[in-house]
C-alpha positions in Angstrom: 0.0 0.0 0.0 1.4 3.3 -1.0 1.2 6.3 1.4 0.9 9.9 0.2 0.1 13.2 1.8 -2.8 14.3 -0.5 -4.6 12.1 -3.0 -6.7 13.8 -5.6 -9.4 11.8 -7.5 -9.9 13.4 -10.9 -8.1 16.1 -13.0 -10.8 18.4 -14.1 -11.4 22.0 -13.2 -11.5 21.2 -9.4 -8.8 18.6 -9.2 -6.3 20.4 -11.4 -6.5 23.6 -9.4 -6.1 21.7 -6.1 -3.1 19.7 -7.5 -1.4 22.9 -8.6 -1.8 24.9 -5.5 -1.0 22.1 -3.0 2.0 21.0 -5.1 3.2 24.6 -5.0 3.1 24.4 -1.2 5.5 21.5 -1.3 3.1 18.8 -0.5 3.4 15.3 -2.0 0.4 15.2 -4.3 -0.8 12.2 -6.4 -3.6 12.6 -8.9 -5.6 9.5 -10.0 -7.3 10.1 -13.3 -9.6 7.3 -14.7 -8.9 8.3 -18.3 -5.9 8.5 -20.5 -3.2 11.1 -20.9 -4.0 12.4 -24.4 -1.6 13.6 -27.1 -2.8 15.7 -30.0 -2.0 12.9 -32.4 -4.4 10.6 -30.5 -7.4 13.0 -30.3 -10.5 11.6 -32.0 -10.5 14.5 -34.3 -7.1 13.4 -35.6 -6.9 9.6 -35.1 -10.6 8.8 -35.7 -10.2 6.3 -32.9 -11.1 5.9 -29.2 -14.3 8.0 -29.2 -16.1 6.6 -26.2 -15.6 5.7 -22.5 -17.6 2.7 -21.2 -18.1 2.9 -17.4 -19.0 -0.8 -17.4 -15.8 -1.9 -19.2 -13.2 0.9 -18.8 -10.4 -1.6 -19.2 -11.4 -2.2 -22.7 -13.0 1.1 -23.8 -11.4 4.2 -22.3 -12.0 6.7 -24.9 -12.6 10.5 -25.1 -16.3 10.9 -24.2 -18.3 9.4 -21.4 -22.0 9.7 -22.4 -24.5 8.5 -19.9 -28.2 7.9 -20.6 -30.6 8.3 -17.7 -33.9 8.3 -19.5 -35.2 11.8 -19.8 -31.7 13.2 -19.1 -28.4 12.3 -20.8 -25.0 13.6 -19.6 -21.8 14.2 -21.6 -18.5 14.1 -19.7 -14.8 14.1 -20.6 -12.5 11.2 -19.7 -8.8 11.9 -19.5 -6.1 14.0 -17.9 -7.7 17.4 -18.0 -11.2 16.2 -17.3 -14.0 18.3 -18.7 -11.6 20.7 -20.3 -11.0 18.1 -23.0 -14.6 18.4 -24.3 -15.7 21.8 -23.2 -16.2 24.7 -25.7 -13.5 26.9 -24.2 -16.0 29.5 -22.8 -14.7 31.1 -19.6 -17.3 33.3 -18.0 -17.8 34.7 -14.4 -21.1 33.9 -13.0 -23.4 36.9 -12.4 -23.1 38.3 -8.8 -26.7 37.8 -8.1 -26.4 34.1 -8.7 -24.6 33.8 -5.3 -27.4 35.6 -3.3 -29.4 32.5 -2.6 -28.7 28.8 -2.2 -25.0 29.1 -1.1 -23.3 28.9 2.2 -23.0 32.3 4.0 -19.3 32.5 3.3 -19.7 32.2 -0.6 -20.6 35.5 -2.3 -19.3 37.0 -5.5 -16.8 39.4 -3.8 -15.1 36.4 -2.1 -14.6 34.8 -5.5 -13.8 37.9 -7.6 -10.0 37.6 -7.3 -10.1 33.9 -7.9 -12.0 34.4 -11.1 -9.2 36.8 -12.1 -6.5 34.2 -11.3 -8.3 31.5 -13.3 -8.5 33.8 -16.3 -4.8 34.3 -16.2 -3.9 30.7 -15.7 -6.3 29.6 -18.5 -5.0 32.2 -20.9 -8.5 33.6 -21.5 -8.8 35.8 -24.6 -11.6 37.2 -26.8 -12.2 36.4 -30.5 -10.4 39.1 -32.5 -12.7 41.5 -34.4 -11.2 40.3 -37.8 -12.1 36.7 -36.9 -15.9 37.0 -36.4 -17.5 33.9 -37.9 -20.8 33.9 -39.8 -22.4 32.6 -36.6 -21.0 35.6 -34.6 -22.4 38.1 -37.1 -25.8 36.3 -37.2 -26.0 36.5 -33.4 -25.2 40.2 -33.4 -27.7 40.8 -36.2 -30.4 38.8 -34.4 -29.9 40.8 -31.1 -30.1 44.1 -33.0 -33.3 43.1 -34.8 -35.0 42.2 -31.5 -33.9 45.6 -30.0 -31.5 43.8 -27.7 -28.1 44.8 -29.1 -26.9 45.8 -25.7 -27.2 42.1 -24.6 -24.8 40.8 -27.2 -21.2 40.2 -26.4 -18.3 38.2 -27.7 -17.5 35.6 -25.0 -14.0 35.2 -23.4 -12.4 31.9 -24.3 -9.5 29.8 -23.2 -8.0 29.8 -26.8 -4.8 31.1 -28.1 -5.7 33.4 -31.1 -3.4 34.7 -33.7 -4.4 38.3 -34.6 -2.8 37.8 -38.1 -5.1 34.9 -39.0 -8.2 35.6 -41.1 -10.6 33.6 -43.2 -9.3 35.2 -46.4 -6.0 33.4 -46.2 -5.2 30.7 -48.8 -6.8 27.5 -47.5 -7.3 29.4 -44.2 -8.3 26.4 -42.1 -5.2 24.4 -42.9 -3.1 23.5 -39.9 0.0 25.0 -41.4 -1.3 28.5 -40.5 -1.1 27.7 -36.8 1.9 29.3 -35.2 3.7 27.2 -32.5 4.9 28.7 -29.2 5.8 27.6 -25.8 3.5 28.7 -23.0 4.4 30.0 -19.6 4.2 26.4 -18.2 6.6 24.9 -20.7 4.1 23.3 -22.9 4.1 23.6 -26.7 0.9 25.0 -28.2 -0.3 26.5 -31.5 -2.6 29.3 -32.5 -6.3 28.8 -33.6 -7.0 28.3 -37.3 -10.8 27.9 -36.8 -10.8 24.2 -37.7 -13.9 23.6 -35.6 -12.6 20.6 -33.6 -12.7 22.2 -30.1 -14.8 19.4 -28.6 -13.0 16.5 -30.2 -9.4 17.6 -29.5 -7.7 20.7 -31.0 -5.2 19.3 -33.5 -3.0 22.4 -33.2 -3.2 22.7 -29.3 -4.6 26.2 -29.5 -7.2 25.2 -26.9 -5.9 25.8 -23.4 -6.9 22.5 -21.7 -5.9 21.9 -18.1 -3.1 19.6 -19.0 -1.3 22.6 -20.6 -1.6 25.0 -17.6 -2.7 24.0 -14.1 -1.7 20.4 -14.4 1.6 21.3 -16.1 2.4 23.6 -13.3 1.4 21.0 -10.7 3.9 18.6 -12.3 6.6 21.1 -12.3 6.2 21.3 -8.6 6.4 17.5 -8.2 2.7 16.4 -8.5 2.4 12.8 -9.8 -0.4 12.4 -12.2 -1.4 8.8 -12.9 -3.8 8.2 -15.8 -6.0 5.1 -16.1 -6.5 4.8 -12.4 -10.2 4.3 -11.6 -11.1 4.9 -7.9 -13.8 2.6 -6.6 -14.0 3.2 -2.8 -12.8 5.2 0.1 -12.5 3.9 3.7 -11.5 5.9 6.8 -8.7 4.4 9.0 -8.4 4.5 12.7 -5.4 6.8 12.5 -7.4 9.5 10.8 -6.2 8.8 7.3 -8.1 7.2 4.4 -7.6 4.0 2.4 -8.6 4.3 -1.2 -9.2 1.3 -3.5 -8.2 1.8 -7.1 -8.5 -0.2 -10.3 -5.3 0.2 -12.4 -6.9 -0.1 -15.9 -3.6 -0.5 -17.7 -2.3 -3.3 -15.5 -5.6 -4.9 -14.9 -4.9 -4.9 -11.2 -6.2 -3.6 -7.9 -4.1 -1.0 -5.9 -4.6 0.6 -2.5 -3.4 4.0 -1.3 -3.2 5.5 2.2 -3.6 9.3 2.4 -4.0 11.9 5.1 -6.1 14.0 2.8 -8.4 12.9 0.0 -9.9 15.3 -2.5 -12.7 13.9 -4.6 -12.8 15.8 -7.9 -14.3 13.4 -10.3 -17.1 15.8 -11.5 -20.7 16.1 -10.7 -21.6 12.6 -11.7 -18.3 10.9 -10.8 -18.0 12.3 -7.3 -21.6 11.8 -6.5 -21.5 8.2 -7.7 -18.3 7.4 -5.7 -19.7 8.7 -2.5 -23.0 7.1 -3.0 -21.2 3.7 -3.4 -19.2 4.4 -0.2 -22.3 5.2 1.7 -24.9 2.8 0.4 -23.1 -0.1 -1.4 -19.8 -0.6 0.5 -20.9 1.2 3.6 -17.4 2.6 4.3 -18.7 6.2 4.7 -22.1 5.7 6.4 -22.2 9.2 8.0 -22.4 11.0 4.7 -25.3 13.5 4.5 -28.7 12.2 3.5 -29.0 14.9 0.9 -26.1 13.2 -1.0 -27.2 12.8 -4.7 -30.0 15.4 -4.4 -30.4 18.9 -5.8 -28.7 18.0 -9.0 -29.1 20.5 -11.9 -28.6 20.1 -15.7 -27.8 23.9 -15.9 -30.6 24.2 -18.5 -28.6 23.3 -21.5 -30.5 23.4 -24.8 -29.9 23.3 -28.6 -32.1 24.4 -31.4 -31.2 23.8 -35.1 -32.2 26.5 -37.6 -32.0 26.4 -41.4 -31.4 29.4 -43.7 -32.3 29.1 -47.4 -30.0 31.9 -48.6 -27.4 32.2 -45.9 -24.1 30.4 -45.4 -23.5 29.7 -41.7 -20.8 26.9 -41.9 -21.0 26.0 -38.2 -18.1 23.4 -38.6 -15.7 26.4 -38.8 -14.5 28.6 -36.0 -14.5 28.1 -32.2 -17.5 26.0 -31.0 -18.9 29.1 -29.2 -18.0 32.7 -30.0 -20.7 35.0 -28.7 -23.7 35.3 -26.4 -26.9 37.3 -25.9 -27.5 37.7 -22.2 -31.0 37.3 -20.7 -29.8 36.3 -17.2 -31.4 39.4 -15.6 -34.8 37.7 -15.5 -36.5 40.3 -17.8 -38.2 37.5 -19.8 -41.0 36.9 -17.3 -38.6 35.8 -14.7 -36.8 33.2 -16.8 -33.0 33.6 -16.8 -30.9 32.2 -19.6 -27.9 32.9 -21.9 -28.2 32.3 -25.7 -25.0 31.2 -27.5 -24.1 30.4 -31.0 -23.0 26.8 -31.5 -20.5 25.1 -33.7 -20.3 21.4 -34.8 -17.2 19.3 -35.2 -16.2 18.8 -38.8 -16.6 15.0 -38.7 -16.6 14.5 -42.4 -13.6 16.8 -42.9 -11.7 15.1 -40.1 -12.4 11.7 -41.7 -11.3 12.9 -45.1 -8.2 14.4 -43.6 -7.4 11.1 -41.8 -8.0 9.2 -45.1 -5.8 11.5 -47.1 -2.9 11.0 -44.7 -2.9 7.2 -45.1 -1.7 6.1 -48.6 -3.4 2.7 -48.5 -6.7 4.2 -47.6 -6.3 7.0 -50.1 -5.8 4.6 -53.0 -9.2 2.9 -52.5 -12.1 3.7 -54.8 -14.3 4.7 -51.9 -11.7 7.0 -50.5 -11.1 8.6 -53.9 -14.8 9.3 -54.3 -15.1 10.6 -50.7 -12.1 13.0 -51.2 -13.6 14.3 -54.4 -17.0 14.7 -52.8 -15.6 16.4 -49.7 -13.9 19.2 -51.6 -17.2 20.9 -52.4 -19.6 19.4 -49.8 -20.6 20.8 -46.5 -23.9 19.3 -45.2 -24.3 21.9 -42.5 -23.5 24.9 -44.7 -26.8 26.7 -44.1 -27.5 25.5 -40.5 -27.3 27.6 -37.4 -27.1 25.7 -34.1 -28.5 27.9 -31.4 -27.0 26.9 -28.0 -27.7 28.2 -24.5 -28.0 27.5 -20.8 -30.8 28.4 -18.4 -31.2 28.8 -14.6 -33.3 25.8 -13.8 -34.3 24.6 -10.3 -32.3 21.6 -9.1 -34.7 18.8 -10.1 -32.4 15.7 -10.1 -31.6 13.1 -7.6 -28.9 10.4 -8.0 -29.2 7.1 -6.2 -28.1 3.5 -6.5 -30.8 1.2 -8.0 -31.1 -2.3 -9.2 -30.0 -3.7 -12.6 -32.9 -5.2 -14.7 -30.9 -8.3 -15.4 -29.7 -8.7 -11.8 -32.5 -7.3 -9.5 -30.8 -8.6 -6.4 -27.9 -6.1 -7.0 -28.6 -2.6 -6.0 -25.5 -1.0 -7.5 -26.6 0.8 -10.7 -26.4 4.6 -10.8 -29.8 6.0 -11.4 -31.0 9.6 -12.0 -34.6 10.7 -11.2 -35.0 14.0 -13.0 -38.2 16.2 -12.8 -38.4 18.1 -16.0 -40.9 20.5 -14.4 -38.1 22.0 -12.4 -36.4 23.1 -15.7 -39.5 23.6 -17.9 -40.0 27.4 -17.4 -36.4 28.4 -18.0 -35.6 25.9 -20.7 -38.9 26.7 -22.7 -38.1 30.4 -22.5 -34.7 29.7 -24.0 -36.2 27.5 -26.7 -38.7 30.2 -27.6 -36.0 32.8 -27.7 -34.1 30.7 -30.2 -37.1 30.6 -32.5 -37.6 34.4 -32.1 -34.0 35.0 -33.0 -34.2 32.7 -36.0 -37.4 34.3 -37.3 -35.9 37.8 -37.0 -33.0 36.8 -39.2 -35.1 35.0 -41.9 -34.4 31.4 -40.8 -36.6 28.4 -39.9 -36.1 27.0 -36.5 -37.1 23.6 -35.2 -37.5 22.9 -31.5 -36.2 19.3 -31.1 -39.0 16.8 -30.7 -37.1 15.2 -27.8 -37.9 18.3 -25.8 -41.2 19.3 -27.5 -42.9 15.9 -27.0 -40.8 14.0 -24.5 -39.1 16.6 -22.3 -35.7 15.0 -22.7 -32.5 16.9 -22.5 -28.7 16.4 -22.9 -26.3 18.4 -20.7 -22.5 18.7 -20.8 -22.7 21.0 -17.7 -24.0 18.8 -14.8 -23.9 20.5 -11.5 -24.6 19.4 -7.9 -25.1 16.1 -6.1 -22.6 16.9 -3.3 -23.8 20.5 -2.8 -22.1 22.9 -0.4 -24.1 24.3 2.5 -23.7 25.5 6.1 -24.8 22.3 7.7 -25.2 18.6 6.8 -29.0 18.8 6.7 -28.8 21.1 3.7 -25.6 19.9 1.9 -22.8 17.4 1.7 -19.8 19.7 2.1 -19.1 23.1 3.6 -17.9 26.3 1.8 -14.4 24.9 1.5 -15.5 21.6 0.1 -14.8 19.7 3.4 -17.2 16.7 3.7 -19.3 17.0 6.9 -18.4 14.3 9.5 -15.2 13.2 7.7 -12.2 15.4 8.5 -9.6 15.3 5.7 -12.1 14.3 3.0 -13.1 16.9 0.5 -15.2 17.3 -2.7 -13.9 20.1 -5.0 -15.6 20.1 -8.4 -18.9 20.8 -10.1 -20.6 18.4 -7.7 -20.4 21.0 -4.9 -22.1 23.7 -6.9 -25.5 24.0 -5.2 -27.5 25.6 -8.0 -27.6 26.3 -11.7 -25.6 29.2 -13.0 -27.3 29.6 -16.4 -23.9 29.9 -18.2 -20.8 27.8 -18.9 -19.7 26.8 -15.4 -16.0 25.9 -15.8 -14.6 29.2 -14.6 -16.8 29.2 -11.4 -15.8 25.6 -10.6 -12.1 26.6 -10.9 -12.6 29.8 -8.9 -14.3 27.8 -6.1 -11.3 25.4 -6.2 -8.9 28.4 -5.9 -10.9 29.7 -3.0 -10.8 26.2 -1.3 -7.1 25.9 -1.8 -6.5 29.1 0.1 -8.4 27.7 3.0 -6.9 24.2 2.9 -4.9 23.4 6.1 -1.2 22.7 5.7 
């Protein structure tokens, strides 16, 4: 059994910040990450391989995206060193100050987080899209806001992307990777500049996207942190000496390992952290004193997508950063509904496949490949499509628990989510209706997805809650620093501790909360 000072489970926006700050203090930090350590050549956008993670068989399928289906709600999560930063759309926004006025512990208000937001922005290299690089989606968003008389609500969103001010769409073969300029960042990692290739969510092939492995985790490693990929934590058990024993499945070796740590920080994300603690309380019974509200008050953050078609307008959503701009309705002026409209991009799956084919001589010589390459030169199936994105402030309507498997009803070990769509309906429907209004104002034809219109089903990449922070264990699982009630030395620091929806991309808030927690972590 290996003994460490601090064991961190997960390497997303919570775990990476904690690893960095504790390693800077000279502590021996080990980070256990269930997914791989990805190199740009291995990204699905480049390799066309290893797309999905399978929680039931992670030894055999440990790819890029963990997609969980829970009936009316589905959740998309990243799997790998860098956690959710691998699949997120780079948007780095401060939550609105009023979002902290209710539902949070007394110690957490916007002024307490302000300086930490600033620190996160610096570490993540946050920039704004240059004026000469507005995409057709950006211009459409601006036009739509103006035509509704809401031009003051429009803004170009800050993003964790390295832009080159000299790049523009008028260059010869502008989206070719050769236009990316390589550089070494402040943490010693080689990166490139953005060429608007559209692959943000599937792995930026030129490393212009500032994922956590290129900043916080890189700095943590410079200070001695040990990051171990393909280590899947399954249980946590307190020891008589005040430390914790952690059981881990080494997916690469196919073996079980045990660690002993004086401090354990759970940072596996809203779903991962909640599931792990539920198993410890209800399946293995190693942490029986965990709060009874564990798993409750989960929010999908009101994520919604509306496709719209334009007969005489080229949108080309497969080019440019996934999200470039927003129209802000978070002030509640729409009959009390609060939401943020964003433009949306789609990965260029066909282009990536053709690029992959062209790089492999054996594939390129086949008749099918020749036909595909010729077709692909002039074809863009999404040319006239606008994907309207957005998030809304929904009421926490989800509860995670462990339930029975249909094929083994005697085993109560399957993660279940009971989600009440009525808690999200007002805010999400207002966002969906706004999408249609913006589309109509710009001459398009919008289509509210039938999955919502008829079945009230949603997909979210921004899950929040499950181990919410509060002032006491009757209301939450952790306190304002992420410390788990009743278990000294055990923490949750990630999206699971966020007690309410934010109505916008939450990554910066999660990282700011982690920065805050790090300043209050005992030595």
